Coordinates of C-alpha atoms in Angstrom, one line a residue:
Chain A
M1 CA 180.5 22.0 15.3
L2 CA 180.6 25.8 14.0
Y3 CA 180.9 26.4 10.5
P4 CA 180.3 30.2 9.0
G5 CA 176.3 30.9 8.8
F6 CA 175.5 29.3 11.8
T7 CA 172.4 30.5 13.4
A8 CA 173.9 31.7 17.0
L9 CA 170.6 30.5 19.1
D10 CA 170.8 27.2 17.6
F11 CA 174.2 26.7 19.1
V12 CA 174.2 29.1 22.3
G13 CA 170.7 27.7 23.5
P14 CA 172.8 24.2 24.1
Y15 CA 175.5 26.1 24.8
H16 CA 174.0 27.6 28.1
F17 CA 173.2 24.5 29.7
L18 CA 175.5 21.6 28.4
G19 CA 178.4 24.3 29.1
S20 CA 177.0 25.1 33.0
I21 CA 177.8 21.1 33.7
P22 CA 180.2 20.9 36.3
G23 CA 183.2 19.8 35.1
A24 CA 182.2 19.6 31.4
T25 CA 184.5 20.9 28.5
V26 CA 183.1 22.3 25.7
H27 CA 185.4 22.7 22.1
L28 CA 183.7 25.0 19.8
V29 CA 185.0 23.5 16.8
T30 CA 185.3 25.1 13.4
N31 CA 185.5 23.6 10.0
Q32 CA 187.9 26.7 9.1
P33 CA 191.4 26.2 8.5
D34 CA 192.9 28.1 11.5
L35 CA 190.8 29.3 14.3
R36 CA 189.5 32.7 12.9
P37 CA 186.7 33.3 14.4
V38 CA 183.5 31.7 13.0
R39 CA 180.7 34.1 12.0
S40 CA 176.8 33.4 12.1
D41 CA 174.3 33.9 9.7
L42 CA 173.7 37.0 11.2
G43 CA 177.5 38.6 11.4
L44 CA 177.9 37.4 15.1
A45 CA 181.8 36.1 15.2
V46 CA 182.6 33.6 17.8
Q47 CA 186.2 32.6 18.5
P48 CA 186.4 28.7 18.2
T49 CA 188.4 26.7 20.4
V50 CA 189.9 23.9 18.3
T51 CA 190.2 23.6 14.9
M52 CA 188.9 19.6 13.2
A53 CA 192.0 18.5 12.9
D54 CA 192.8 19.4 16.9
C55 CA 189.3 18.3 17.9
P56 CA 189.8 15.1 20.4
A57 CA 189.2 11.7 18.3
D58 CA 186.7 10.6 21.2
L59 CA 183.9 12.8 22.3
T60 CA 180.4 12.4 24.3
V61 CA 178.4 14.3 22.8
I62 CA 178.7 16.2 19.0
F63 CA 176.4 18.5 18.2
A64 CA 175.5 20.8 14.9
P65 CA 173.5 23.9 15.1
G66 CA 171.8 24.5 11.7
G67 CA 171.4 28.0 9.2
T68 CA 170.2 28.4 6.0
K69 CA 173.3 29.2 3.0
G70 CA 175.9 28.4 5.3
T71 CA 174.5 25.2 6.4
L72 CA 174.1 24.0 2.9
A73 CA 177.7 25.0 2.3
A74 CA 179.2 22.9 5.2
A75 CA 176.8 20.5 4.5
R76 CA 178.3 19.9 0.7
D77 CA 181.8 19.9 2.0
A78 CA 184.1 17.0 2.3
A79 CA 186.3 17.7 5.4
T80 CA 183.2 18.6 7.3
G81 CA 181.6 15.7 6.7
A82 CA 184.4 13.7 7.0
F83 CA 185.4 15.1 10.2
M84 CA 181.0 14.7 11.5
R85 CA 181.4 10.8 10.4
D86 CA 184.5 10.0 12.3
R87 CA 183.8 11.5 15.6
A88 CA 179.7 10.6 15.4
S89 CA 180.7 6.7 15.0
R90 CA 182.2 6.8 18.4
A91 CA 180.6 9.7 20.4
K92 CA 178.5 8.6 22.7
Y93 CA 175.2 11.0 22.0
V94 CA 175.0 12.3 18.3
T95 CA 172.7 15.7 18.0
S96 CA 171.5 18.6 16.0
V97 CA 169.0 21.3 16.7
C98 CA 167.0 22.8 13.4
T99 CA 168.8 22.6 9.7
G100 CA 171.9 21.1 11.4
S101 CA 170.4 17.3 10.8
L102 CA 171.0 18.3 7.2
I103 CA 175.1 18.3 8.6
L104 CA 174.8 14.8 9.9
G105 CA 173.0 13.2 7.4
V106 CA 175.3 14.1 4.6
A107 CA 177.5 12.2 7.7
G108 CA 175.7 9.1 7.8
A109 CA 174.6 9.8 10.9
L110 CA 170.8 9.1 10.5
K111 CA 170.9 6.1 8.4
G112 CA 167.7 4.2 9.8
R113 CA 167.0 6.8 12.5
R114 CA 163.9 8.4 13.5
A115 CA 164.8 12.3 13.7
T116 CA 163.8 15.8 13.4
S117 CA 164.5 19.2 12.1
H118 CA 163.1 22.6 11.2
W119 CA 160.2 22.3 10.0
S120 CA 161.0 23.5 6.7
V121 CA 163.7 20.4 5.7
V122 CA 161.5 18.0 7.9
P123 CA 160.3 15.8 4.7
L124 CA 163.7 15.7 3.1
L125 CA 165.4 13.4 5.8
P126 CA 164.5 10.3 4.3
Q127 CA 167.1 11.8 1.6
F128 CA 169.7 10.7 4.5
G129 CA 168.3 7.2 5.3
A130 CA 165.9 8.9 7.9
T131 CA 162.3 8.5 9.0
P132 CA 161.0 11.8 9.6
E133 CA 159.1 12.6 12.6
R134 CA 157.8 16.2 13.8
S135 CA 158.3 16.5 17.2
R136 CA 160.1 18.7 19.5
I137 CA 163.0 16.6 20.4
V138 CA 163.1 13.2 18.9
R139 CA 165.7 10.2 20.6
D140 CA 166.5 7.4 18.7
G141 CA 169.4 5.2 20.1
N142 CA 172.0 7.5 20.7
V143 CA 171.1 10.0 18.1
I144 CA 168.7 12.9 19.4
T145 CA 167.5 15.9 17.5
G146 CA 166.1 18.8 17.6
A147 CA 163.3 20.7 15.9
G148 CA 164.1 24.5 15.0
V149 CA 166.2 27.1 16.6
S150 CA 164.5 27.6 19.9
A151 CA 164.2 23.6 20.5
G152 CA 167.8 24.1 21.4
I153 CA 166.9 25.0 24.7
D154 CA 164.2 21.9 25.3
F155 CA 167.1 20.0 23.5
G156 CA 170.2 20.9 26.0
I157 CA 167.8 20.9 29.2
A158 CA 166.6 17.3 28.2
L159 CA 170.6 16.5 26.9
V160 CA 171.5 17.5 31.1
A161 CA 169.2 15.2 32.5
E162 CA 170.2 12.5 29.9
L163 CA 173.6 12.8 31.0
R164 CA 173.7 14.1 34.7
G165 CA 170.4 13.2 35.9
R166 CA 167.2 15.3 36.7
P167 CA 168.4 17.5 39.6
V168 CA 171.2 19.1 37.3
A169 CA 168.8 20.0 34.8
E170 CA 166.4 21.5 37.0
L171 CA 169.2 23.7 38.6
G172 CA 169.5 24.9 35.3
V173 CA 165.8 25.3 34.5
L174 CA 165.1 27.3 37.4
I175 CA 169.1 29.5 36.8
S176 CA 167.7 30.3 33.6
E177 CA 164.4 31.1 34.4
Y178 CA 163.0 29.0 32.0
A179 CA 159.0 29.2 32.2
P180 CA 158.7 30.5 28.2
E181 CA 155.6 32.6 28.0
P182 CA 155.3 33.3 24.0
P183 CA 154.1 36.8 23.8
I184 CA 152.7 35.8 20.8
T185 CA 152.2 32.2 19.3
G186 CA 152.5 30.9 16.3
G187 CA 155.6 29.0 16.4
T188 CA 154.2 25.8 14.4
L189 CA 153.4 25.8 10.8
E190 CA 150.3 24.5 12.0
T191 CA 149.6 27.7 14.6
A192 CA 151.2 30.3 12.4
R193 CA 148.6 32.8 10.7
P194 CA 148.6 31.0 6.9
E195 CA 149.5 34.3 5.2
I196 CA 152.6 34.0 7.9
A197 CA 153.4 31.0 7.1
R198 CA 152.7 31.4 2.7
L199 CA 155.3 34.3 3.2
L200 CA 158.1 32.3 5.1
E201 CA 157.8 29.1 2.9
A202 CA 158.3 31.7 0.0
D203 CA 161.0 33.0 1.6
L204 CA 163.3 29.5 2.6
H205 CA 162.1 28.0 -1.2
G206 CA 165.4 28.5 -2.2
F207 CA 166.9 27.4 0.2
V208 CA 164.8 24.2 0.3
E209 CA 165.0 23.5 -2.9
E210 CA 168.8 23.8 -2.8
A211 CA 168.7 20.7 0.2
K212 CA 166.5 18.5 -1.6
G213 CA 170.3 18.1 -3.8
L214 CA 172.1 16.9 -0.9
R215 CA 172.7 13.1 -0.1
V216 CA 174.9 10.9 2.4
Q217 CA 178.2 11.7 1.2
P218 CA 180.7 8.3 0.5
A219 CA 182.1 7.0 3.4
Chain B
M1 CA 176.0 46.3 25.5
L2 CA 178.9 43.2 26.2
Y3 CA 181.0 42.9 29.0
P4 CA 183.4 40.5 30.6
G5 CA 181.2 38.1 32.1
F6 CA 178.7 38.5 30.6
T7 CA 175.7 35.4 30.3
A8 CA 175.9 34.3 26.0
L9 CA 172.1 33.5 26.4
D10 CA 170.5 36.9 27.7
F11 CA 172.2 38.3 24.7
V12 CA 172.2 36.0 22.0
G13 CA 167.8 35.1 23.0
P14 CA 167.2 38.7 22.0
Y15 CA 170.2 39.8 19.5
H16 CA 168.3 36.4 17.3
F17 CA 165.2 38.6 16.8
L18 CA 166.2 41.8 16.7
G19 CA 169.1 41.0 14.5
S20 CA 166.7 39.5 11.9
I21 CA 164.7 42.9 11.7
P22 CA 165.1 44.2 8.1
G23 CA 168.0 46.8 7.7
A24 CA 168.6 46.4 11.0
T25 CA 171.9 47.5 12.1
V26 CA 173.0 46.2 16.1
H27 CA 176.3 47.2 17.6
L28 CA 178.1 45.1 20.0
V29 CA 179.3 47.3 22.4
T30 CA 182.5 46.5 24.6
N31 CA 182.9 48.0 28.1
Q32 CA 186.6 47.0 27.2
P33 CA 189.2 49.7 25.8
D34 CA 190.0 47.9 22.2
L35 CA 187.9 45.7 20.6
R36 CA 189.4 41.9 21.9
P37 CA 187.0 39.5 22.4
V38 CA 184.7 39.7 25.0
R39 CA 184.0 36.5 27.2
S40 CA 181.2 35.0 28.6
D41 CA 180.4 33.3 32.1
L42 CA 180.9 30.5 30.4
G43 CA 184.0 31.3 28.5
L44 CA 182.7 32.1 24.9
A45 CA 184.5 34.9 23.2
V46 CA 182.5 37.3 21.1
Q47 CA 184.2 39.8 18.8
P48 CA 182.4 43.4 19.6
T49 CA 181.7 45.9 16.9
V50 CA 182.4 49.1 18.3
T51 CA 183.9 50.5 22.0
M52 CA 181.9 52.4 24.4
A53 CA 184.0 55.8 22.9
D54 CA 182.9 55.1 19.1
C55 CA 179.7 53.8 19.8
P56 CA 176.7 55.9 18.1
A57 CA 175.3 58.6 20.0
D58 CA 171.9 58.2 19.5
L59 CA 170.4 54.5 19.6
T60 CA 166.8 52.8 19.0
V61 CA 167.7 50.4 21.7
I62 CA 169.8 50.1 24.5
F63 CA 170.2 46.6 25.9
A64 CA 171.8 44.8 28.2
P65 CA 172.4 41.5 29.1
G66 CA 172.7 39.6 32.8
G67 CA 175.4 37.5 34.5
T68 CA 177.0 37.2 38.0
K69 CA 180.2 37.8 39.3
G70 CA 180.8 39.8 35.6
T71 CA 177.5 41.8 35.8
L72 CA 178.4 43.5 39.0
A73 CA 181.8 44.1 37.7
A74 CA 180.3 45.8 35.2
A75 CA 177.9 47.8 37.6
R76 CA 180.5 49.0 40.1
D77 CA 182.8 50.4 37.1
A78 CA 181.8 54.5 36.2
A79 CA 182.8 54.1 32.7
T80 CA 180.0 51.8 31.9
G81 CA 177.8 53.0 34.3
A82 CA 178.3 57.1 32.5
F83 CA 178.1 55.3 29.2
M84 CA 174.6 53.5 29.7
R85 CA 173.5 56.6 31.4
D86 CA 174.1 58.8 28.1
R87 CA 172.5 56.7 25.4
A88 CA 170.0 55.7 27.7
S89 CA 168.9 59.4 27.9
R90 CA 168.2 59.2 24.3
A91 CA 167.4 56.3 23.5
K92 CA 163.9 54.8 22.6
Y93 CA 163.8 51.8 24.3
V94 CA 165.9 51.7 27.8
T95 CA 166.2 47.6 28.0
S96 CA 167.8 44.6 30.0
V97 CA 167.5 40.8 30.7
C98 CA 168.4 39.3 34.3
T99 CA 170.5 41.0 36.0
G100 CA 171.4 43.0 33.3
S101 CA 168.9 45.5 34.9
L102 CA 171.4 46.3 37.9
I103 CA 174.0 47.8 35.0
L104 CA 170.9 50.4 34.2
G105 CA 170.0 50.4 38.1
V106 CA 173.2 52.1 38.4
A107 CA 173.1 54.4 35.3
G108 CA 169.9 56.1 37.2
A109 CA 168.1 54.0 34.7
L110 CA 165.1 52.7 36.4
K111 CA 164.4 55.6 38.3
G112 CA 160.8 55.8 39.5
R113 CA 160.2 52.7 36.6
R114 CA 158.2 49.5 37.7
A115 CA 161.0 46.5 36.5
T116 CA 161.9 43.4 36.5
S117 CA 165.1 41.0 36.3
H118 CA 166.3 37.6 37.4
W119 CA 164.2 36.4 40.2
S120 CA 167.2 36.6 42.8
V121 CA 167.7 40.3 42.9
V122 CA 164.3 41.2 41.8
P123 CA 164.3 42.4 45.4
L124 CA 167.2 45.0 45.0
L125 CA 165.8 47.1 42.2
P126 CA 163.9 49.2 44.8
Q127 CA 168.3 50.2 45.8
F128 CA 167.8 51.9 42.1
G129 CA 164.6 53.5 42.7
A130 CA 162.4 51.7 41.1
T131 CA 159.2 49.5 41.2
P132 CA 159.7 45.8 41.3
E133 CA 157.7 43.4 39.7
R134 CA 158.1 39.6 39.0
S135 CA 156.8 39.1 35.7
R136 CA 158.2 37.8 32.3
I137 CA 158.9 41.2 30.5
V138 CA 158.0 44.5 32.7
R139 CA 157.4 47.8 30.5
D140 CA 157.1 51.4 32.1
G141 CA 157.4 53.6 29.3
N142 CA 160.8 53.4 27.2
V143 CA 161.8 50.9 29.7
I144 CA 161.9 47.4 29.3
T145 CA 162.8 44.4 31.5
G146 CA 163.0 41.3 30.9
A147 CA 163.1 38.4 33.8
G148 CA 165.9 35.8 34.0
V149 CA 167.8 34.1 31.1
S150 CA 165.7 32.2 28.3
A151 CA 162.9 35.2 29.2
G152 CA 165.4 37.1 26.8
I153 CA 163.6 35.5 23.7
D154 CA 160.2 36.3 24.6
F155 CA 161.2 40.2 25.1
G156 CA 163.2 40.4 22.2
I157 CA 159.9 38.8 20.3
A158 CA 158.2 41.8 21.8
L159 CA 160.5 44.2 21.3
V160 CA 160.3 43.1 17.5
A161 CA 156.3 43.6 17.2
E162 CA 156.6 46.8 19.6
L163 CA 159.2 48.4 16.8
R164 CA 157.9 47.0 13.3
G165 CA 154.6 45.1 14.3
R166 CA 153.2 41.9 15.1
P167 CA 153.5 40.4 11.7
V168 CA 157.2 40.9 11.4
A169 CA 157.5 39.4 14.8
E170 CA 155.4 36.4 13.8
L171 CA 157.5 35.7 10.8
G172 CA 160.4 35.8 13.5
V173 CA 158.5 33.3 15.8
L174 CA 157.9 30.7 13.0
I175 CA 160.9 30.6 11.6
S176 CA 162.4 30.1 15.0
E177 CA 159.9 27.4 15.4
Y178 CA 159.7 29.0 19.0
A179 CA 156.6 26.5 20.1
P180 CA 158.2 25.3 23.4
E181 CA 158.1 22.5 25.2
P182 CA 160.2 22.4 28.7
P183 CA 161.4 18.6 29.4
I184 CA 161.6 19.8 32.5
T185 CA 159.0 22.3 34.5
G186 CA 160.4 24.3 37.5
G187 CA 161.9 28.0 36.0
T188 CA 160.4 29.8 38.9
L189 CA 161.0 30.0 42.7
E190 CA 157.2 28.9 42.9
T191 CA 157.2 25.8 40.6
A192 CA 160.7 24.7 41.3
R193 CA 161.1 21.4 43.8
P194 CA 162.0 23.4 46.9
E195 CA 165.3 21.6 47.6
I196 CA 166.3 22.7 44.3
A197 CA 165.4 26.6 45.0
R198 CA 167.2 25.8 48.4
L199 CA 170.3 25.0 46.7
L200 CA 170.4 27.2 44.4
E201 CA 169.8 30.1 46.0
A202 CA 172.4 29.2 48.6
D203 CA 174.6 29.2 45.3
L204 CA 174.1 32.4 44.6
H205 CA 174.0 33.9 48.0
G206 CA 177.5 35.3 47.5
F207 CA 176.3 37.2 44.0
V208 CA 173.3 38.7 46.0
E209 CA 174.8 40.3 49.0
E210 CA 177.2 41.5 46.8
A211 CA 174.4 43.0 44.6
K212 CA 172.6 44.9 47.6
G213 CA 175.9 47.4 48.0
L214 CA 175.3 48.6 44.1
R215 CA 173.9 51.8 44.3
V216 CA 173.1 54.9 41.4
Q217 CA 175.6 56.4 40.8
P218 CA 176.3 59.6 40.5
A219 CA 175.7 61.7 37.2

């Protein structure tokens, strides 16, 4: 699911692994009325392949990437919510990375589920009837949610293993040389320097306050 | 630098971190004659922002992502090589991730440098006068090269720290929740199961054999 303001890495991490599955078809669904390019939060313009109206009814996986302002707009959009609710009702896996969980949330897809999200909005997940969990990947039934941005890579690999078995995922890991060596630590609130965490929490304050107003949309 | 057949994650990893630097301008240069979308190896169509002809002459960073067949085509293209040679001659940093090193190589940018690449083509780097090294990120003077695909994230973070200082990079790491937890190990030839490594080496054989024919293009 692409919408204006999505975070490109949230999407491209999973896309890299899922799109490499032999025989897989990836639909890049836009919530815009036509197939104009969808701009990410940093301005990357990606060509979608299908509108919500033309998207196949039955999907193996439905996936929502995150973002900040654009994600709030998508989560407030009734048509996007109705589309997500409909496709999620029949999809084999209902998934998100980062604040994409807000989009699953408003569509009612997290009700009664354990779920995770970007650390900044994990505490808001109860607004959607979810039980929040601070983990890299959380699976509850057919709902699989990932933590912030870079967790999309771990999520994508895990989902390939689930869909096609571990050897296919291992091929993806080796060709992608996924043996991370972060040159700088501090990727979690607990491991970041306190002043960095405070600065970022201040930056995200407005976004988080707005996100607190989101609720499950009426069906 | 975008070219048909680039690997989207090679590009979007660094883009995510470099593009988030306050005040940064990212030019998405296409080696096609006009601004039509550039398709990745998996078919992702990204809108470039500038042609080689219109690209600013002086760049802080020039960056080439990798791929397989498309990367060979770009590395054989004289106009692409001439563009890379010209911009690399004045850029503050000359960089690649994955097999993007082949594009730097044919442009003469790796001569006399230590460099790395995707594991499959590291042994070929001497074709371009480089000293190969199997590391996640290799820096030699102003030439910074990264290993395969996912190394672009580590590379991007390291380059942000170099360009704007460690605190800016730390903010990027925390907002991106970069605390990887690979669900499956085996991201290097040494750690992968031998049968997985053999299968992938067989898959990549044709690509590697073709890449063996690449040489530094005449200036």
